[in-house]
mmCIF file of C-alpha atoms and ligand atoms in Angstrom:
data_model
loop_
_atom_site.group_PDB
_atom_site.id
_atom_site.type_symbol
_atom_site.label_atom_id
_atom_site.label_comp_id
_atom_site.label_asym_id
_atom_site.label_seq_id
_atom_site.Cartn_x
_atom_site.Cartn_y
_atom_site.Cartn_z
ATOM 1 C CA MET A 17 -0.002 0.001 0.003
ATOM 2 C CA LYS A 18 1.395 3.418 -0.933
ATOM 3 C CA ILE A 19 1.123 5.696 2.092
ATOM 4 C CA GLY A 20 1.583 9.451 2.173
ATOM 5 C CA PHE A 21 2.217 11.221 5.484
ATOM 6 C CA VAL A 22 1.876 14.963 6.081
ATOM 7 C CA GLY A 23 3.225 16.556 9.282
ATOM 8 C CA LEU A 24 6.513 15.186 10.678
ATOM 9 C CA GLY A 25 6.405 16.910 14.068
ATOM 10 C CA LEU A 26 6.719 15.510 17.571
ATOM 11 C CA MET A 27 4.021 12.916 16.863
ATOM 12 C CA GLY A 28 4.331 12.431 13.107
ATOM 13 C CA ARG A 29 8.012 11.471 13.158
ATOM 14 C CA PRO A 30 7.712 8.480 15.552
ATOM 15 C CA MET A 31 4.503 7.377 13.780
ATOM 16 C CA VAL A 32 6.334 7.327 10.436
ATOM 17 C CA ASN A 33 9.206 5.434 12.079
ATOM 18 C CA ARG A 34 6.773 2.726 13.190
ATOM 19 C CA LEU A 35 5.158 2.481 9.754
ATOM 20 C CA ILE A 36 8.575 2.166 8.085
ATOM 21 C CA SER A 37 9.641 -0.485 10.631
ATOM 22 C CA ALA A 38 6.450 -2.404 9.800
ATOM 23 C CA GLY A 39 7.548 -2.498 6.138
ATOM 24 C CA HIS A 40 5.445 0.309 4.640
ATOM 25 C CA ALA A 41 6.851 2.650 1.987
ATOM 26 C CA ILE A 42 6.127 6.193 3.103
ATOM 27 C CA THR A 43 6.211 9.395 1.087
ATOM 28 C CA ALA A 44 6.267 12.293 3.545
ATOM 29 C CA TYR A 45 5.759 16.038 3.330
ATOM 30 C CA ASP A 46 6.317 18.839 5.852
ATOM 31 C CA VAL A 47 6.590 22.606 5.377
ATOM 32 C CA SER A 48 9.608 22.698 7.681
ATOM 33 C CA PRO A 49 12.864 21.533 6.013
ATOM 34 C CA ALA A 50 14.171 20.575 9.500
ATOM 35 C CA ALA A 51 11.517 17.847 9.644
ATOM 36 C CA PHE A 52 13.745 15.744 7.362
ATOM 37 C CA ASP A 53 16.911 16.102 9.476
ATOM 38 C CA GLY A 54 18.319 13.334 11.658
ATOM 39 C CA TRP A 55 16.465 10.234 10.460
ATOM 40 C CA THR A 56 18.065 6.778 10.658
ATOM 41 C CA ALA A 57 15.683 5.320 8.054
ATOM 42 C CA PRO A 58 14.056 8.334 6.400
ATOM 43 C CA PRO A 59 10.766 8.319 4.484
ATOM 44 C CA ARG A 60 10.834 9.356 0.816
ATOM 45 C CA LYS A 61 10.751 13.150 0.855
ATOM 46 C CA ALA A 62 8.030 14.836 -1.180
ATOM 47 C CA THR A 63 8.833 18.419 -2.134
ATOM 48 C CA SER A 64 5.174 19.145 -2.883
ATOM 49 C CA LEU A 65 1.858 17.553 -1.968
ATOM 50 C CA ARG A 66 1.247 16.772 -5.659
ATOM 51 C CA GLU A 67 3.882 14.051 -5.284
ATOM 52 C CA MET A 68 1.297 12.112 -3.252
ATOM 53 C CA SER A 69 -0.837 11.620 -6.377
ATOM 54 C CA SER A 70 -0.183 7.873 -6.447
ATOM 55 C CA CYS A 71 -0.865 7.301 -2.727
ATOM 56 C CA GLU A 72 -3.833 5.143 -1.745
ATOM 57 C CA ILE A 73 -3.805 6.594 1.776
ATOM 58 C CA VAL A 74 -2.603 9.913 3.118
ATOM 59 C CA ILE A 75 -2.239 10.297 6.888
ATOM 60 C CA LEU A 76 -2.380 13.849 8.243
ATOM 61 C CA MET A 77 -0.676 14.710 11.576
ATOM 62 C CA LEU A 78 -1.079 18.489 11.489
ATOM 63 C CA PRO A 79 -1.597 21.138 14.205
ATOM 64 C CA ASN A 80 -5.278 21.977 13.541
ATOM 65 C CA GLY A 81 -8.274 21.832 11.221
ATOM 66 C CA SER A 82 -7.516 25.122 9.440
ATOM 67 C CA ILE A 83 -4.135 23.752 8.375
ATOM 68 C CA VAL A 84 -5.843 20.516 7.273
ATOM 69 C CA ASP A 85 -8.172 22.632 5.092
ATOM 70 C CA ASP A 86 -5.204 24.502 3.700
ATOM 71 C CA VAL A 87 -3.360 21.284 2.849
ATOM 72 C CA LEU A 88 -6.415 19.613 1.289
ATOM 73 C CA PHE A 89 -8.165 22.425 -0.532
ATOM 74 C CA TYR A 90 -6.229 25.714 -0.604
ATOM 75 C CA SER A 91 -2.480 26.160 -0.940
ATOM 76 C CA GLY A 92 -1.704 22.401 -0.808
ATOM 77 C CA LYS A 93 -4.532 21.250 -3.132
ATOM 78 C CA LEU A 94 -3.943 17.647 -2.014
ATOM 79 C CA ALA A 95 -7.607 16.795 -2.679
ATOM 80 C CA SER A 96 -7.216 17.529 -6.384
ATOM 81 C CA ALA A 97 -4.015 15.428 -6.592
ATOM 82 C CA LEU A 98 -5.337 12.237 -4.951
ATOM 83 C CA PRO A 99 -6.895 9.430 -6.990
ATOM 84 C CA GLU A 100 -10.559 8.449 -6.678
ATOM 85 C CA GLY A 101 -11.102 5.829 -3.982
ATOM 86 C CA SER A 102 -8.134 6.997 -1.911
ATOM 87 C CA LEU A 103 -8.375 7.632 1.833
ATOM 88 C CA VAL A 104 -7.483 10.708 3.874
ATOM 89 C CA LEU A 105 -6.909 9.704 7.501
ATOM 90 C CA ASP A 106 -6.765 12.748 9.780
ATOM 91 C CA MET A 107 -4.937 11.576 12.918
ATOM 92 C CA GLY A 108 -4.261 15.053 14.307
ATOM 93 C CA SER A 109 -6.689 16.794 16.669
ATOM 94 C CA SER A 110 -8.860 18.810 14.277
ATOM 95 C CA ASP A 111 -12.282 20.354 14.934
ATOM 96 C CA PRO A 112 -15.162 17.849 14.649
ATOM 97 C CA GLU A 113 -17.588 20.077 12.702
ATOM 98 C CA GLY A 114 -14.824 20.936 10.256
ATOM 99 C CA SER A 115 -14.124 17.220 9.811
ATOM 100 C CA ARG A 116 -17.713 16.575 8.789
ATOM 101 C CA ALA A 117 -17.459 19.360 6.203
ATOM 102 C CA ARG A 118 -14.090 18.020 4.940
ATOM 103 C CA ALA A 119 -15.549 14.515 4.640
ATOM 104 C CA SER A 120 -18.438 15.734 2.539
ATOM 105 C CA GLU A 121 -16.265 17.914 0.300
ATOM 106 C CA LEU A 122 -13.845 15.036 -0.285
ATOM 107 C CA ALA A 123 -16.733 12.628 -0.963
ATOM 108 C CA GLY A 124 -17.611 14.937 -3.888
ATOM 109 C CA CYS A 125 -14.168 14.063 -5.365
ATOM 110 C CA GLY A 126 -14.614 10.323 -4.660
ATOM 111 C CA ILE A 127 -12.126 10.445 -1.750
ATOM 112 C CA ARG A 128 -12.892 8.863 1.632
ATOM 113 C CA PHE A 129 -12.206 10.766 4.868
ATOM 114 C CA VAL A 130 -11.867 9.196 8.312
ATOM 115 C CA ASP A 131 -10.907 11.017 11.527
ATOM 116 C CA ALA A 132 -8.642 8.952 13.776
ATOM 117 C CA PRO A 133 -7.099 11.224 16.438
ATOM 118 C CA VAL A 134 -4.919 9.735 19.124
ATOM 119 C CA SER A 135 -3.993 9.961 22.779
ATOM 120 C CA GLY A 136 -0.876 8.588 24.441
ATOM 121 C CA GLY A 137 1.585 11.315 23.454
ATOM 122 C CA VAL A 138 5.053 10.978 21.998
ATOM 123 C CA ASN A 139 5.768 7.848 24.107
ATOM 124 C CA GLY A 140 2.662 6.150 22.766
ATOM 125 C CA ALA A 141 3.570 7.152 19.207
ATOM 126 C CA THR A 142 7.100 5.759 19.649
ATOM 127 C CA GLU A 143 5.969 2.489 21.232
ATOM 128 C CA GLY A 144 2.911 1.992 18.985
ATOM 129 C CA THR A 145 0.620 2.041 22.016
ATOM 130 C CA LEU A 146 -1.567 5.011 21.090
ATOM 131 C CA THR A 147 -5.271 5.004 21.802
ATOM 132 C CA ILE A 148 -7.009 5.761 18.497
ATOM 133 C CA MET A 149 -10.574 7.133 18.302
ATOM 134 C CA VAL A 150 -12.004 6.532 14.867
ATOM 135 C CA GLY A 151 -14.895 8.496 13.399
ATOM 136 C CA GLY A 152 -16.478 7.156 10.206
ATOM 137 C CA SER A 153 -14.739 3.764 10.456
ATOM 138 C CA ASP A 154 -17.285 2.169 8.052
ATOM 139 C CA ALA A 155 -15.303 3.769 5.240
ATOM 140 C CA LEU A 156 -12.129 1.846 6.170
ATOM 141 C CA HIS A 157 -11.027 -1.211 4.184
ATOM 142 C CA ASP A 158 -9.443 -4.186 5.967
ATOM 143 C CA GLY A 159 -5.815 -3.391 5.095
ATOM 144 C CA GLU A 160 -6.339 0.144 6.310
ATOM 145 C CA ARG A 161 -7.353 -1.040 9.776
ATOM 146 C CA GLY A 162 -4.003 -2.881 9.849
ATOM 147 C CA ILE A 163 -2.218 0.453 9.543
ATOM 148 C CA LEU A 164 -3.990 1.724 12.642
ATOM 149 C CA GLU A 165 -2.879 -1.441 14.454
ATOM 150 C CA VAL A 166 0.775 -0.586 13.737
ATOM 151 C CA LEU A 167 0.306 2.784 15.419
ATOM 152 C CA GLY A 168 -2.015 2.038 18.306
ATOM 153 C CA LYS A 169 -2.884 -0.585 20.878
ATOM 154 C CA THR A 170 -6.482 0.370 21.621
ATOM 155 C CA ILE A 171 -8.721 1.329 18.738
ATOM 156 C CA PHE A 172 -12.212 2.668 19.388
ATOM 157 C CA GLU A 173 -14.740 2.892 16.574
ATOM 158 C CA VAL A 174 -16.605 5.876 18.009
ATOM 159 C CA GLY A 175 -19.387 6.615 15.506
ATOM 160 C CA PRO A 176 -19.919 8.708 12.380
ATOM 161 C CA VAL A 177 -17.256 10.908 10.832
ATOM 162 C CA GLY A 178 -16.155 13.715 13.184
ATOM 163 C CA SER A 179 -16.967 11.737 16.326
ATOM 164 C CA GLY A 180 -13.318 10.761 16.897
ATOM 165 C CA HIS A 181 -12.359 14.420 16.807
ATOM 166 C CA ALA A 182 -15.229 15.306 19.172
ATOM 167 C CA VAL A 183 -14.046 12.761 21.754
ATOM 168 C CA LYS A 184 -10.425 13.879 21.405
ATOM 169 C CA ALA A 185 -11.253 17.552 22.020
ATOM 170 C CA LEU A 186 -13.459 16.702 25.004
ATOM 171 C CA ASN A 187 -10.781 14.401 26.468
ATOM 172 C CA ASN A 188 -8.139 17.110 26.221
ATOM 173 C CA ALA A 189 -10.489 19.697 27.707
ATOM 174 C CA LEU A 190 -10.900 17.394 30.728
ATOM 175 C CA SER A 191 -7.156 16.821 30.906
ATOM 176 C CA ALA A 192 -6.415 20.564 30.632
ATOM 177 C CA SER A 193 -8.988 21.384 33.309
ATOM 178 C CA SER A 194 -7.543 18.839 35.732
ATOM 179 C CA LEU A 195 -3.956 20.030 35.192
ATOM 180 C CA LEU A 196 -4.986 23.644 35.749
ATOM 181 C CA ALA A 197 -6.908 22.746 38.927
ATOM 182 C CA MET A 198 -3.980 20.620 40.154
ATOM 183 C CA ALA A 199 -1.589 23.552 39.546
ATOM 184 C CA GLU A 200 -3.793 25.884 41.578
ATOM 185 C CA ALA A 201 -4.248 23.386 44.409
ATOM 186 C CA THR A 202 -0.510 22.556 44.576
ATOM 187 C CA GLU A 203 0.483 26.224 44.517
ATOM 188 C CA SER A 204 -1.953 26.966 47.372
ATOM 189 C CA ALA A 205 -0.527 24.079 49.396
ATOM 190 C CA THR A 206 3.021 25.317 48.724
ATOM 191 C CA ARG A 207 2.199 28.878 49.786
ATOM 192 C CA PHE A 208 0.690 27.421 52.957
ATOM 193 C CA GLY A 209 4.069 25.802 53.721
ATOM 194 C CA ILE A 210 3.413 22.255 52.510
ATOM 195 C CA GLU A 211 6.106 20.501 50.412
ATOM 196 C CA PRO A 212 4.775 20.065 46.830
ATOM 197 C CA ALA A 213 6.034 16.435 46.652
ATOM 198 C CA VAL A 214 4.239 15.618 49.906
ATOM 199 C CA PHE A 215 1.053 17.257 48.641
ATOM 200 C CA VAL A 216 1.167 15.293 45.354
ATOM 201 C CA ASP A 217 1.760 12.014 47.240
ATOM 202 C CA ILE A 218 -1.277 12.642 49.435
ATOM 203 C CA ILE A 219 -3.506 13.614 46.489
ATOM 204 C CA ASN A 220 -2.431 10.447 44.674
ATOM 205 C CA LYS A 221 -3.735 8.382 47.602
ATOM 206 C CA SER A 222 -6.938 10.457 47.803
ATOM 207 C CA SER A 223 -10.020 11.244 45.760
ATOM 208 C CA GLY A 224 -8.543 14.351 44.102
ATOM 209 C CA ARG A 225 -6.094 12.295 42.018
ATOM 210 C CA SER A 226 -6.063 12.378 38.219
ATOM 211 C CA PHE A 227 -3.753 11.618 35.283
ATOM 212 C CA SER A 228 -2.267 15.063 35.921
ATOM 213 C CA SER A 229 -1.395 14.258 39.535
ATOM 214 C CA GLU A 230 -0.410 10.635 38.932
ATOM 215 C CA TRP A 231 1.638 11.036 35.722
ATOM 216 C CA LYS A 232 2.332 14.646 34.727
ATOM 217 C CA TYR A 233 3.394 15.893 38.164
ATOM 218 C CA PRO A 234 5.864 13.072 38.953
ATOM 219 C CA GLN A 235 7.207 12.936 35.365
ATOM 220 C CA PHE A 236 7.435 16.558 34.233
ATOM 221 C CA VAL A 237 6.532 19.021 36.997
ATOM 222 C CA LEU A 238 8.209 17.917 40.236
ATOM 223 C CA PRO A 239 11.542 17.109 38.492
ATOM 224 C CA GLY A 240 11.277 20.516 36.735
ATOM 225 C CA THR A 241 11.759 19.135 33.194
ATOM 226 C CA PHE A 242 8.468 20.440 31.720
ATOM 227 C CA ASN A 243 9.064 18.341 28.610
ATOM 228 C CA SER A 244 5.962 16.220 28.012
ATOM 229 C CA GLY A 245 6.227 16.684 24.221
ATOM 230 C CA PHE A 246 2.798 18.286 23.879
ATOM 231 C CA SER A 247 2.747 22.039 23.428
ATOM 232 C CA LEU A 248 0.693 24.545 25.368
ATOM 233 C CA SER A 249 -0.601 26.101 22.146
ATOM 234 C CA LEU A 250 -1.990 22.747 20.940
ATOM 235 C CA MET A 251 -3.649 22.086 24.304
ATOM 236 C CA THR A 252 -5.195 25.581 24.241
ATOM 237 C CA LYS A 253 -6.557 24.856 20.741
ATOM 238 C CA ASP A 254 -8.106 21.582 21.969
ATOM 239 C CA VAL A 255 -9.891 23.203 24.923
ATOM 240 C CA ALA A 256 -11.246 25.926 22.623
ATOM 241 C CA THR A 257 -12.467 23.241 20.194
ATOM 242 C CA ALA A 258 -14.299 21.455 23.026
ATOM 243 C CA VAL A 259 -15.881 24.693 24.293
ATOM 244 C CA ASN A 260 -17.039 25.558 20.742
ATOM 245 C CA LEU A 261 -18.510 22.098 20.406
ATOM 246 C CA CYS A 262 -20.457 22.441 23.678
ATOM 247 C CA GLU A 263 -21.765 25.833 22.590
ATOM 248 C CA GLN A 264 -22.775 24.598 19.127
ATOM 249 C CA LEU A 265 -24.779 21.916 20.952
ATOM 250 C CA GLY A 266 -26.482 24.500 23.186
ATOM 251 C CA LEU A 267 -24.545 23.710 26.362
ATOM 252 C CA PRO A 268 -23.153 26.657 28.406
ATOM 253 C CA ALA A 269 -19.933 24.714 29.358
ATOM 254 C CA LEU A 270 -19.184 26.750 32.492
ATOM 255 C CA ALA A 271 -16.251 24.681 33.774
ATOM 256 C CA LEU A 272 -14.600 24.055 30.415
ATOM 257 C CA ARG A 273 -15.000 27.659 29.301
ATOM 258 C CA THR A 274 -13.330 28.943 32.514
ATOM 259 C CA ALA A 275 -10.446 26.512 31.979
ATOM 260 C CA GLY A 276 -10.255 27.520 28.316
ATOM 261 C CA GLU A 277 -9.936 31.208 29.231
ATOM 262 C CA ALA A 278 -7.047 30.463 31.613
ATOM 263 C CA TRP A 279 -5.251 28.351 28.978
ATOM 264 C CA LYS A 280 -5.710 31.149 26.442
ATOM 265 C CA LYS A 281 -4.205 33.695 28.855
ATOM 266 C CA ALA A 282 -1.247 31.417 29.590
ATOM 267 C CA SER A 283 -0.761 30.838 25.880
ATOM 268 C CA GLY A 284 -0.689 34.600 25.290
ATOM 269 C CA SER A 285 2.066 35.139 27.856
ATOM 270 C CA LEU A 286 4.334 32.154 27.094
ATOM 271 C CA GLU A 287 6.514 31.253 24.098
ATOM 272 C CA SER A 288 4.606 29.513 21.299
ATOM 273 C CA SER A 289 6.893 26.484 21.729
ATOM 274 C CA ALA A 290 6.209 26.164 25.504
ATOM 275 C CA ASP A 291 5.268 22.694 26.738
ATOM 276 C CA HIS A 292 1.709 22.441 28.044
ATOM 277 C CA THR A 293 2.975 21.520 31.526
ATOM 278 C CA GLU A 294 4.367 25.099 31.715
ATOM 279 C CA ILE A 295 0.858 26.112 32.783
ATOM 280 C CA VAL A 296 1.962 25.020 36.272
ATOM 281 C CA ARG A 297 4.770 27.608 36.394
ATOM 282 C CA TRP A 298 2.430 30.211 34.894
ATOM 283 C CA VAL A 299 -0.053 29.581 37.738
ATOM 284 C CA ALA A 300 2.746 29.782 40.331
ATOM 285 C CA ARG A 301 3.921 33.167 39.019
ATOM 286 C CA ARG A 302 0.485 34.739 39.364
HETATM 287 P P1 LIG B 13 4.043 19.575 16.000
HETATM 288 O O1 LIG B 13 3.832 21.034 15.995
HETATM 289 O O2 LIG B 13 5.249 19.009 16.677
HETATM 290 O O3 LIG B 13 4.066 19.036 14.476
HETATM 291 C C1 LIG B 13 3.252 19.544 13.470
HETATM 292 C C2 LIG B 13 4.015 19.399 12.156
HETATM 293 O O4 LIG B 13 3.169 19.860 11.097
HETATM 294 C C3 LIG B 13 5.292 20.252 12.106
HETATM 295 O O5 LIG B 13 6.393 19.466 11.690
HETATM 296 C C4 LIG B 13 4.957 21.341 11.083
HETATM 297 O O6 LIG B 13 6.071 21.803 10.369
HETATM 298 C C5 LIG B 13 3.972 20.602 10.198
HETATM 299 N N1 LIG B 13 3.116 21.500 9.426
HETATM 300 C C6 LIG B 13 2.479 22.620 9.843
HETATM 301 N N2 LIG B 13 1.797 23.184 8.827
HETATM 302 C C7 LIG B 13 1.979 22.375 7.752
HETATM 303 C C8 LIG B 13 1.524 22.424 6.399
HETATM 304 N N3 LIG B 13 0.733 23.390 5.946
HETATM 305 N N4 LIG B 13 1.932 21.432 5.553
HETATM 306 C C9 LIG B 13 2.760 20.437 5.986
HETATM 307 N N5 LIG B 13 3.222 20.357 7.255
HETATM 308 C C10 LIG B 13 2.837 21.305 8.127
HETATM 309 O O7 LIG B 13 2.704 18.940 16.588
HETATM 310 P P2 LIG B 13 2.511 17.493 17.232
HETATM 311 O O8 LIG B 13 2.743 17.584 18.698
HETATM 312 O O9 LIG B 13 3.227 16.481 16.417
HETATM 313 O O10 LIG B 13 0.923 17.338 17.051
HETATM 314 C C11 LIG B 13 0.341 17.066 15.787
HETATM 315 C C12 LIG B 13 -1.169 16.861 15.996
HETATM 316 O O11 LIG B 13 -1.377 15.768 16.899
HETATM 317 C C13 LIG B 13 -1.875 18.056 16.620
HETATM 318 O O12 LIG B 13 -3.168 18.168 16.099
HETATM 319 C C14 LIG B 13 -1.921 17.715 18.102
HETATM 320 O O13 LIG B 13 -2.976 18.395 18.774
HETATM 321 C C15 LIG B 13 -2.097 16.221 18.048
HETATM 322 N N6 LIG B 13 -1.606 15.460 19.209
HETATM 323 C C16 LIG B 13 -0.391 15.750 19.771
HETATM 324 C C17 LIG B 13 0.061 14.992 20.856
HETATM 325 C C18 LIG B 13 1.401 15.247 21.523
HETATM 326 O O14 LIG B 13 1.638 14.672 22.622
HETATM 327 N N7 LIG B 13 2.302 16.047 20.960
HETATM 328 C C19 LIG B 13 -0.728 13.942 21.357
HETATM 329 C C20 LIG B 13 -1.938 13.660 20.732
HETATM 330 C C21 LIG B 13 -2.370 14.422 19.666
#
């Protein structure tokens, strides 16, 4: 199967490595020339998206839905290069409503679109243990499911197209809310004179625990590395996507909107490359 891959960032690169190790021939494209530096077994480099015209599948691992639109329909024009019957698999965290629109526009060109965003981070991408949430899985052929199995360990067929992206945005909104709340609680404890490590230990044996307290604090916050591999700007985008979704569905989203506003403020005052765990230091400085 000829596979194209667009977006060789923190997630895309280890995903391509896994696909190559599994024996797939990959043609890859990225706007950043640095994306092709430092590979042991590099993919074939495409200098334009038109070079994907013979691909049966193109996997997208891009920052957001607007960039996916740009790649497919505007400056990239990938949709007009791909053959009829091909598949676009959007594995990045795009907006769910946009994905429905993309699916219907591509269907007009005879191209299938499936959203298959992931959780599990750079470690999961490297180890092939991602959780994959598939929207519109009915459109997948058998061999195409096999590709997902190279990349992930747990594959959920969520529902119609866009539903994978809806779940992904809502998951990250929950994760962002819990990290923000944990940062505020830990900072309060610290200002009260309690050792942060002691506080985190107690929370992790109590009902306030979460993935943030059990994984992100011990791994990235308490050791002061702040290097989870997931940027603050991408997390802020995901919370905003979830809040928009709630509002489109007529739900006021009080908790998620409050969290989203804080993430947006942090994003405005930190470097665009800042890791999302930097929200903890941002809270502490306030
Ligand atoms: P990243 O910023 O490291 O990588 C994005 C890549 O896309 C970059 O190499 C960039 O040059 C490339 N790119 C941007 N615009 C492009 C264009 N027009 N054409 C071609 N290439 C373009 O981001 P990432 O952390 O790898 O995340 C990618 C997606 O996966 C995002 O949607 C993110 O929300 C999602 N995600 C990330 C993680 C994580 O832990 N990093 C986990 C799950 C999901």
